[in-house]
Coordinates of C-alpha atoms and ligand atoms in Angstrom, one line a residue:
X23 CA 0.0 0.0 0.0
X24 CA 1.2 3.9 -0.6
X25 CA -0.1 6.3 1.3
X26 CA -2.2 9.5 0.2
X27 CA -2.1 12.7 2.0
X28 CA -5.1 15.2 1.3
X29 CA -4.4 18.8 1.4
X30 CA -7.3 21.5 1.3
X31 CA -9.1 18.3 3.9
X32 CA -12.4 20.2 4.5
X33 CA -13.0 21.1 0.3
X34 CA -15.7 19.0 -1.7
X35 CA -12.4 17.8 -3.9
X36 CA -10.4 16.7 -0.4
X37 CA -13.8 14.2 0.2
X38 CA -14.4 12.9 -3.1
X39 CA -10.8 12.1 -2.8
X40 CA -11.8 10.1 0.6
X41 CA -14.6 8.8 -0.9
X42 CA -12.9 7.1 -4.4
X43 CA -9.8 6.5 -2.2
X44 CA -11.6 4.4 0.0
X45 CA -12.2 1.4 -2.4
X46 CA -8.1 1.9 -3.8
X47 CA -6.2 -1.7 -3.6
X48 CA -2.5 0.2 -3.7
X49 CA -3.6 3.8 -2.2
X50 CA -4.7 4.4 2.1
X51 CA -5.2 7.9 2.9
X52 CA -2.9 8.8 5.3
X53 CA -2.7 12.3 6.6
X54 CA -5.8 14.9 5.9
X55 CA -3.9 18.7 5.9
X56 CA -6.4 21.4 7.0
X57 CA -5.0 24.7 7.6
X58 CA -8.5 26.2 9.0
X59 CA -9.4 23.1 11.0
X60 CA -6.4 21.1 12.3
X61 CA -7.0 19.1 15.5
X62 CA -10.6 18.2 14.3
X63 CA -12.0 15.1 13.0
X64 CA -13.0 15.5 9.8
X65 CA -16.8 14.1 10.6
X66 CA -17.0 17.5 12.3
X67 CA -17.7 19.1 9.1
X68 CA -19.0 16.1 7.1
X69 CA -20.8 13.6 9.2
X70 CA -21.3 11.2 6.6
X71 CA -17.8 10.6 6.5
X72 CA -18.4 8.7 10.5
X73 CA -16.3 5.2 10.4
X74 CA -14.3 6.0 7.3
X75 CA -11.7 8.4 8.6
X76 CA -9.9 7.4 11.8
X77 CA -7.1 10.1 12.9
X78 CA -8.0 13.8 12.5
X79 CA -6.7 16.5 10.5
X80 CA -3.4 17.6 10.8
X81 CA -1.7 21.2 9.8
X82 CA 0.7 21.1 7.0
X83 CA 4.3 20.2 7.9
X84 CA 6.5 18.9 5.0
X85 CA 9.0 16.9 6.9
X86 CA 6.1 14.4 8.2
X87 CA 4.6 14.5 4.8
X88 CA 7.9 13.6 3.3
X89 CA 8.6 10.9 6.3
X90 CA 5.5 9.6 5.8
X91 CA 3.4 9.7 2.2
X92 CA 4.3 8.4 -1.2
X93 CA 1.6 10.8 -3.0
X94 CA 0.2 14.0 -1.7
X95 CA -3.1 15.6 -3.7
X96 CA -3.3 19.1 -3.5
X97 CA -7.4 19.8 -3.5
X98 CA -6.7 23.7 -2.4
X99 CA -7.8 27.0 -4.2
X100 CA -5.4 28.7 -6.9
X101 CA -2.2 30.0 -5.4
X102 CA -1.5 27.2 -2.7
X103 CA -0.5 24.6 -4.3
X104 CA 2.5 26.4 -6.4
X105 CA 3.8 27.5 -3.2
X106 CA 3.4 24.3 -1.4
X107 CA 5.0 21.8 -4.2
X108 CA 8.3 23.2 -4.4
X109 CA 9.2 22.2 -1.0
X110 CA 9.0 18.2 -2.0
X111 CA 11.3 18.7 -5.0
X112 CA 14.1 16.8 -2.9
X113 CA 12.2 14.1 -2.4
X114 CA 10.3 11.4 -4.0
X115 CA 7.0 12.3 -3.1
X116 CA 4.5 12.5 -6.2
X117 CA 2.4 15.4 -6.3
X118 CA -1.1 16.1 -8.2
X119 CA -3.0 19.6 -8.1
X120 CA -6.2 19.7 -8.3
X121 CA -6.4 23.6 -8.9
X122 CA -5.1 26.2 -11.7
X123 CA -1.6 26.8 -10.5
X124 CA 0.2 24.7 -13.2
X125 CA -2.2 24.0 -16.0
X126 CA -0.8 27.3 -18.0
X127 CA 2.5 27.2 -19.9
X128 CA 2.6 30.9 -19.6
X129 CA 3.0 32.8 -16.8
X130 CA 1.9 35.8 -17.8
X131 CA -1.7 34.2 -18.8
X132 CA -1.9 32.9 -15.5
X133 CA -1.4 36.3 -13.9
X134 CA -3.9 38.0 -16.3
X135 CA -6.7 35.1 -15.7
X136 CA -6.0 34.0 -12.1
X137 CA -4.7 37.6 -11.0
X138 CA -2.2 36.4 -8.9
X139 CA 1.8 35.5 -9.3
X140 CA 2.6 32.9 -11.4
X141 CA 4.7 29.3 -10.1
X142 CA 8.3 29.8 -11.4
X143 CA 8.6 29.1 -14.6
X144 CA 11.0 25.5 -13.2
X145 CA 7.7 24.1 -11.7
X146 CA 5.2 24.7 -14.7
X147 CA 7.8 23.0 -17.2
X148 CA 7.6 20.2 -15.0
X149 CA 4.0 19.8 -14.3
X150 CA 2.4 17.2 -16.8
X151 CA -1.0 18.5 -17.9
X152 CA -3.3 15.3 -16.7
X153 CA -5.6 15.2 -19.1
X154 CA -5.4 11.1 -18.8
X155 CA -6.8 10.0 -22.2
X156 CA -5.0 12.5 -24.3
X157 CA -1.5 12.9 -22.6
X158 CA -1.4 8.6 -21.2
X159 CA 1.9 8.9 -21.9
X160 CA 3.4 11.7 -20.6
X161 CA 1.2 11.1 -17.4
X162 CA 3.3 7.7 -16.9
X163 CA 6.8 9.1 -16.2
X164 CA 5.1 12.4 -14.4
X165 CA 6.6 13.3 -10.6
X166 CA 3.9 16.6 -10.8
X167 CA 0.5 16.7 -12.6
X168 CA -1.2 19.5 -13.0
X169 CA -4.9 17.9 -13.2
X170 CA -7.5 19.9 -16.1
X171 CA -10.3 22.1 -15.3
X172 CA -13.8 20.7 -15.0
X173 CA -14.6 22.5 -18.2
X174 CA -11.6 22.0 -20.2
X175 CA -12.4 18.1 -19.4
X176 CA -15.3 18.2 -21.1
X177 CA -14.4 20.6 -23.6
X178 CA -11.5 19.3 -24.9
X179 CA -12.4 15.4 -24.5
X180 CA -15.4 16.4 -26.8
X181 CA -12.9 18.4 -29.5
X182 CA -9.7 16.9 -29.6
X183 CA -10.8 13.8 -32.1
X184 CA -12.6 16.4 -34.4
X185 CA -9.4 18.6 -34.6
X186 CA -6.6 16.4 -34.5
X187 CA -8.2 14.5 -37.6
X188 CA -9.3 17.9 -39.4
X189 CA -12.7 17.4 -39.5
X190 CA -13.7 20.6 -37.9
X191 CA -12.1 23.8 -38.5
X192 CA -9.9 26.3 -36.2
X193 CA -12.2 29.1 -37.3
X194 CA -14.6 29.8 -34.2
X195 CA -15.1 27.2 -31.9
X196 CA -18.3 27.6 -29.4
X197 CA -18.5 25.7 -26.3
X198 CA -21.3 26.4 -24.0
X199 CA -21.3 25.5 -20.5
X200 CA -23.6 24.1 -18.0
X201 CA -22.3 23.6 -14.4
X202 CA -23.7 22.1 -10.4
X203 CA -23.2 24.1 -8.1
X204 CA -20.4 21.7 -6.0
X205 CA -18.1 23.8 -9.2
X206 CA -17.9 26.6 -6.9
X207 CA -16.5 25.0 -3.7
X208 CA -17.6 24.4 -0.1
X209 CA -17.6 28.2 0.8
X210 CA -21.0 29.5 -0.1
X211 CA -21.7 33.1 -1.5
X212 CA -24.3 35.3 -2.3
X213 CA -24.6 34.1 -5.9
X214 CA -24.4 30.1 -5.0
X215 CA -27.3 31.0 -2.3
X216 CA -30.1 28.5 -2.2
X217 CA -32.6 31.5 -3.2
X218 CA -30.3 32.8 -6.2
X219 CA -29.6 29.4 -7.6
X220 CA -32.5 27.1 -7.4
X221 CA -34.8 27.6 -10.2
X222 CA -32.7 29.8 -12.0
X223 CA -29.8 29.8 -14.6
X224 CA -26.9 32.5 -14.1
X225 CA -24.3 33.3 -16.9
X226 CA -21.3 33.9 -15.1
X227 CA -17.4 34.9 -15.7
X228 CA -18.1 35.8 -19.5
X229 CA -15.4 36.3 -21.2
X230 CA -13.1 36.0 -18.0
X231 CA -13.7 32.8 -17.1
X232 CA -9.9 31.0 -16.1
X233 CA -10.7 28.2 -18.4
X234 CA -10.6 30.2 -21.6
X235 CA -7.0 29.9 -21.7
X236 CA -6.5 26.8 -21.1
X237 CA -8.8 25.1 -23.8
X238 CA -7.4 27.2 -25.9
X239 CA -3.8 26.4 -25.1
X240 CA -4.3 22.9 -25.5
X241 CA -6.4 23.1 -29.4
X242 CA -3.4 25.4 -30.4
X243 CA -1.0 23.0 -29.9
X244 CA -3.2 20.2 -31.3
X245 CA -4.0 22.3 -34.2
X246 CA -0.7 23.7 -34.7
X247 CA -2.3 27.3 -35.2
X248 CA -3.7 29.9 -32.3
X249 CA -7.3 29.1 -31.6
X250 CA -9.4 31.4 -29.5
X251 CA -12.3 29.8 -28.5
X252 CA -15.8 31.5 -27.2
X253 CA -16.6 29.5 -24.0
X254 CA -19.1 30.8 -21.6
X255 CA -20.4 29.5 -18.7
X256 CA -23.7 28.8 -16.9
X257 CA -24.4 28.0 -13.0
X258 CA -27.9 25.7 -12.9
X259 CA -29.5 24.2 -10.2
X260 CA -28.1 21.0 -9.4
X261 CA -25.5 19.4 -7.0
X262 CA -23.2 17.5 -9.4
X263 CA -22.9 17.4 -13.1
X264 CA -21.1 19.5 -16.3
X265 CA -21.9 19.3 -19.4
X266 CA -20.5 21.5 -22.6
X267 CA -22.6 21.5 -26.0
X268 CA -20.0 22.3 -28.4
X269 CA -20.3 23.9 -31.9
X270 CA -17.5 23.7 -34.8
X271 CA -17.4 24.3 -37.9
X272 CA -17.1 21.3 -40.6
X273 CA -13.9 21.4 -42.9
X274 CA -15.7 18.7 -45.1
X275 CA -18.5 16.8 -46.1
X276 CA -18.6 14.1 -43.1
X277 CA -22.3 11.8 -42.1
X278 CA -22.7 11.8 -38.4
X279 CA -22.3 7.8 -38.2
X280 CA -19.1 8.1 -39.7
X281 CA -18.0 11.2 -37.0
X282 CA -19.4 8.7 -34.6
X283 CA -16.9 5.8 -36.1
X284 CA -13.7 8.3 -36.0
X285 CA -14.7 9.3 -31.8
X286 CA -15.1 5.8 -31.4
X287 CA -11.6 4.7 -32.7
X288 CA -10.1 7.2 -31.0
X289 CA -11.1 6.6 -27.6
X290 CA -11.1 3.1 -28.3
X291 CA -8.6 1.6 -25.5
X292 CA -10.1 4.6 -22.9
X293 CA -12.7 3.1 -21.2
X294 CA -13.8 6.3 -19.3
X295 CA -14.9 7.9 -22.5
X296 CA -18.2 6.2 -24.2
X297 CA -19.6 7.6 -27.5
X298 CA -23.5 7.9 -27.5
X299 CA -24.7 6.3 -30.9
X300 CA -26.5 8.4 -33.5
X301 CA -29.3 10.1 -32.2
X302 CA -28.3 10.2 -28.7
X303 CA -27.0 12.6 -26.4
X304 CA -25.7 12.6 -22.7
X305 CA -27.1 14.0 -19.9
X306 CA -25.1 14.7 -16.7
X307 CA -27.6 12.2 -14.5
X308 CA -25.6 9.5 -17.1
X309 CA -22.6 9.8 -15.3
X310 CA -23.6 11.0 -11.4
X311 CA -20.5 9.8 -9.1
X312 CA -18.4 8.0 -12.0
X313 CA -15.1 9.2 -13.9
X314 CA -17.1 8.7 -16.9
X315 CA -17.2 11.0 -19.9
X316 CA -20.4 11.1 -22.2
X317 CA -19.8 12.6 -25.7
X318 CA -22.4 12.8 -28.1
X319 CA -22.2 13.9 -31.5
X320 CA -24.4 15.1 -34.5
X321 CA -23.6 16.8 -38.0
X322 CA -25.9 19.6 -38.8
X323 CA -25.7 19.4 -42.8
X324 CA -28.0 22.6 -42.7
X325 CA -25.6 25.0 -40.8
X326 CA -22.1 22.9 -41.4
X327 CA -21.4 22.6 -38.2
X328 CA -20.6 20.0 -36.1
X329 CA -22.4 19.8 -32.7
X330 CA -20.9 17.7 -29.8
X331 CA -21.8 17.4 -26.3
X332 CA -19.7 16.3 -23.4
X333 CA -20.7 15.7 -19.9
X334 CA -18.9 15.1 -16.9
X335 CA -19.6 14.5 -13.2
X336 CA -17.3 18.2 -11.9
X337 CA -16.1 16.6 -8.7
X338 CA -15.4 12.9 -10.4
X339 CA -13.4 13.1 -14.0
X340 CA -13.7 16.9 -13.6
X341 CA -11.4 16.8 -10.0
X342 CA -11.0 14.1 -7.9
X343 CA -11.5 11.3 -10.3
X344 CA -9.3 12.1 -13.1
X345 CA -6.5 12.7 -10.0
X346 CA -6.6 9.2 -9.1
X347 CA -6.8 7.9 -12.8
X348 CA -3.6 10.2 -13.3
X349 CA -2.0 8.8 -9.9
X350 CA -3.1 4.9 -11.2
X351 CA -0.7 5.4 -14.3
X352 CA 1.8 7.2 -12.9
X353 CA 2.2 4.3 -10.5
X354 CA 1.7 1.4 -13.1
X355 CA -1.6 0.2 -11.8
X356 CA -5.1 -0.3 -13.4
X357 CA -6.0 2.7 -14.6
X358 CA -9.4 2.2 -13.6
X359 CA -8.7 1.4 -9.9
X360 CA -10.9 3.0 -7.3
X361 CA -13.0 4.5 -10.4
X362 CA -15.0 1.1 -11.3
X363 CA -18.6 2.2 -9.8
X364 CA -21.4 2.6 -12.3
X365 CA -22.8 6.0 -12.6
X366 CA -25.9 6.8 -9.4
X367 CA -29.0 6.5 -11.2
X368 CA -31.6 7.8 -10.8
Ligands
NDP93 N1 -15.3 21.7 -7.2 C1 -15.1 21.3 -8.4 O1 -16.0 20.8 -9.1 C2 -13.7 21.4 -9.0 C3 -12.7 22.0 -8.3 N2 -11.4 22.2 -8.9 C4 -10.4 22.8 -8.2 O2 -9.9 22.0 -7.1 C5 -9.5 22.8 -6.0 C6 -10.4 22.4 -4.8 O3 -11.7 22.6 -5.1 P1 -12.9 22.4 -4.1 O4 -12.5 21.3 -3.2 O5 -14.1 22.4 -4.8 O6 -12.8 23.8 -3.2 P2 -13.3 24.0 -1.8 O7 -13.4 25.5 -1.6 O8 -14.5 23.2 -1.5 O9 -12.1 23.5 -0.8 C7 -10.8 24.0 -0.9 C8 -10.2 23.8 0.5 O10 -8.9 24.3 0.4 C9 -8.5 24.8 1.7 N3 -8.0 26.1 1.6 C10 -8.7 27.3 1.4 N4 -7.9 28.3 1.4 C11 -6.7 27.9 1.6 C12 -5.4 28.5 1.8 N5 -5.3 29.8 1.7 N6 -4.4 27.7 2.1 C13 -4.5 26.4 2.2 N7 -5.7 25.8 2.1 C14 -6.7 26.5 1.8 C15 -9.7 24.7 2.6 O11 -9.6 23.5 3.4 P3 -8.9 23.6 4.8 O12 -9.4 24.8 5.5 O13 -9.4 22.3 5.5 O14 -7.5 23.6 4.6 C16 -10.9 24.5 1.6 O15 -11.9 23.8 2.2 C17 -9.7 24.2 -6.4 O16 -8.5 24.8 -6.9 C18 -10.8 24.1 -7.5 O17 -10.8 25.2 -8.3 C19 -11.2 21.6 -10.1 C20 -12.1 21.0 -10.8 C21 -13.5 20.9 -10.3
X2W94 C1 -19.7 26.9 -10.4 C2 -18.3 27.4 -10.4 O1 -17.9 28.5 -10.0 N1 -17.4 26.5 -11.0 C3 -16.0 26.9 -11.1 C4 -15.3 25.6 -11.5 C5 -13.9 25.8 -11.9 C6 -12.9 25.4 -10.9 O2 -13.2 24.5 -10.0 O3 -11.8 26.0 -10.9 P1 -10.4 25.5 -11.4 O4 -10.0 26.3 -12.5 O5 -9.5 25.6 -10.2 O6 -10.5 24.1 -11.8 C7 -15.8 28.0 -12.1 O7 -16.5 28.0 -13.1 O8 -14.8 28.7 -11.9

């Protein structure tokens, strides 16, 4: 068994982590790091964790951590973690961020879309970009991972095919966003209030949202060409669930069965991405709880365009789920271990 520390312990990423964790053959969670609630048992804040967790939460120390943990997960907002990994570069200890810090190659995008100082430029080189199905590779011989967005999961999962094998165009990529509520975090605020949120949708961060660069960092290297993408982003009334509806345009004549054909080769040996067939489209209920990743597709002869939608469960393939897929393959194991439930239905 290696062992797990959690850092960010009272988040809603630091207990899905528990919660997928618990079922791991090669992974025990360890240590829980809260800086806010050290000394407490973590069924203080979330009862439902009673019988699962047995020591409390410690405060962060990196000499213990190093002593004691093979991987630590860093489930903390933007700005901790870049601080926080350099101190186990000595050391052997794996580490995977669940938050922003890493995911942009430039440092001056990060400051002008996360408004804060960027890692040193050392750290984000090293960082592997954990997008599991479409960088397996480089997510086998990674020490750091910085683990996608929620959106960019969805997003790019659902794009990547279409533009790597030219079907689409570069031109003017739409993605449209649909987001639970758990997307925001533990700490509530006035516009994730029960009144504002339930029955109601809210556009929010258009055209700032943090994700906007990174999709389109990752097409532009795909394409081989800059792509600006117009992503915008909706909060809706529910707990869990993302889901993107996509719109490109078609760079030639293509029927949807055989669009359907090309997303099904591609993703053929990744198990957490499954392909609706023609006609059918994912909803977010489709993959509650699981790593899964719905994609359906449909070519609109009438307009050109190629419309594809993606959905994700946020806290599962969108945080904590692709984190432990990434932390499977880094490690050699199954890559599906601790990630086999079937989607909660209904
Ligand atoms: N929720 C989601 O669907 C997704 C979240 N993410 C990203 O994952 C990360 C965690 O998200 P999530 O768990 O939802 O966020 P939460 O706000 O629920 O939890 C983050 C936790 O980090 C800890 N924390 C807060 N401020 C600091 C600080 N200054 N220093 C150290 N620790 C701090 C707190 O725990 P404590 O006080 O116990 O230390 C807090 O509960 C974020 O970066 C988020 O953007 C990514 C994809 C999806
Ligand atoms: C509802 C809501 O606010 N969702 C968050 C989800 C993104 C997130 O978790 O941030 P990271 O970039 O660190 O992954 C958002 O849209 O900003």
């Amino acid at each position: 068994m290696k062992n797990v520390a959690i850092i960010g312990g009272t988040g809603y990423g630091a207990i899905e982590l528990i919660r997928l964790l618990h079922t791991h053959k090669h992974l025990q969670v360890k240590k829980i790091i809260s800086h806010s609630q050290f000394g407490e048992h973590i069924t203080s804040v979330y009862p439902h964790l009673t019988g699962f967790v047995e020591e409390p939460m410690e405060e962060f120390e990196v000499t213990s951590l190093i002593e004691e943990v093979d991987i630590v997960f860093f489930a903390t907002p933007a700005g901790v973690a870049k601080e926080l990994i350099p101190k186990f570069a000595d050391s052997t200890v794996q580490c995977i961020d669940l938050s922003g810090d890493l995911r942009l190659h430039s440092k001056e995008a990060y400051e002008k879309w996360y408004g804060k100082q960027a890692a040193p430029k050392e750290l984000l080189n090293q960082a592997v970009y954990g997008l599991t199905e479409i960088y397996h590779e480089q997510v086998k011989g990674a020490k750091i991972i910085s683990n996608p967005g929620c959106f960019p999961t969805s997003a790019l999962l659902g794009l990547i095919p279409a533009l790597e094998n030219k079907i689409i165009t570069s031109n003017h990529i739409v993605i449209d966003g649909k987001t639970a509520v758990s997307g925001a975090g533990r700490t509530p605020t006035a516009s994730t209030h029960f009144s504002d949120t339930n029955e109601n949708i809210t556009p929010y961060k258009i055209g700032k949202h943090q994700h906007i660069p990174e999709i389109d960092q990752v097409l532009s290297k795909i394409a081989g060409d800059a792509i600006n993408t117009t992503f915008t982003t909706h909060l809706i009334p529910m707990t869990r669930g993302l889901i993107c509806t996509i719109y490109a345009e078609l760079a030639k004549e293509i029927s949807t069965e055989a669009v359907i054909d090309l997303y099904r080769t591609y993703y053929e040996k990744h198990r957490f991405v499954r392909i609706k067939e023609i006609g059918a489209f994912p909803t977010t209920k489709d993959v509650y709880g699981s790593n899964y990743c719905d994609i359906g597709l449909h070519v609109d002869e009438r307009t050109n365009q190629l419309i594809i939608a993606s959905a994700i469960d946020n806290l599962v393939k969108g945080a904590a789920g692709q984190a432990i897929q990434n932390a499977n393959l880094m490690n050699g194991w199954e890559e599906a271990e601790g990630l086999d439930a079937i989607p909660i239905f209904p």
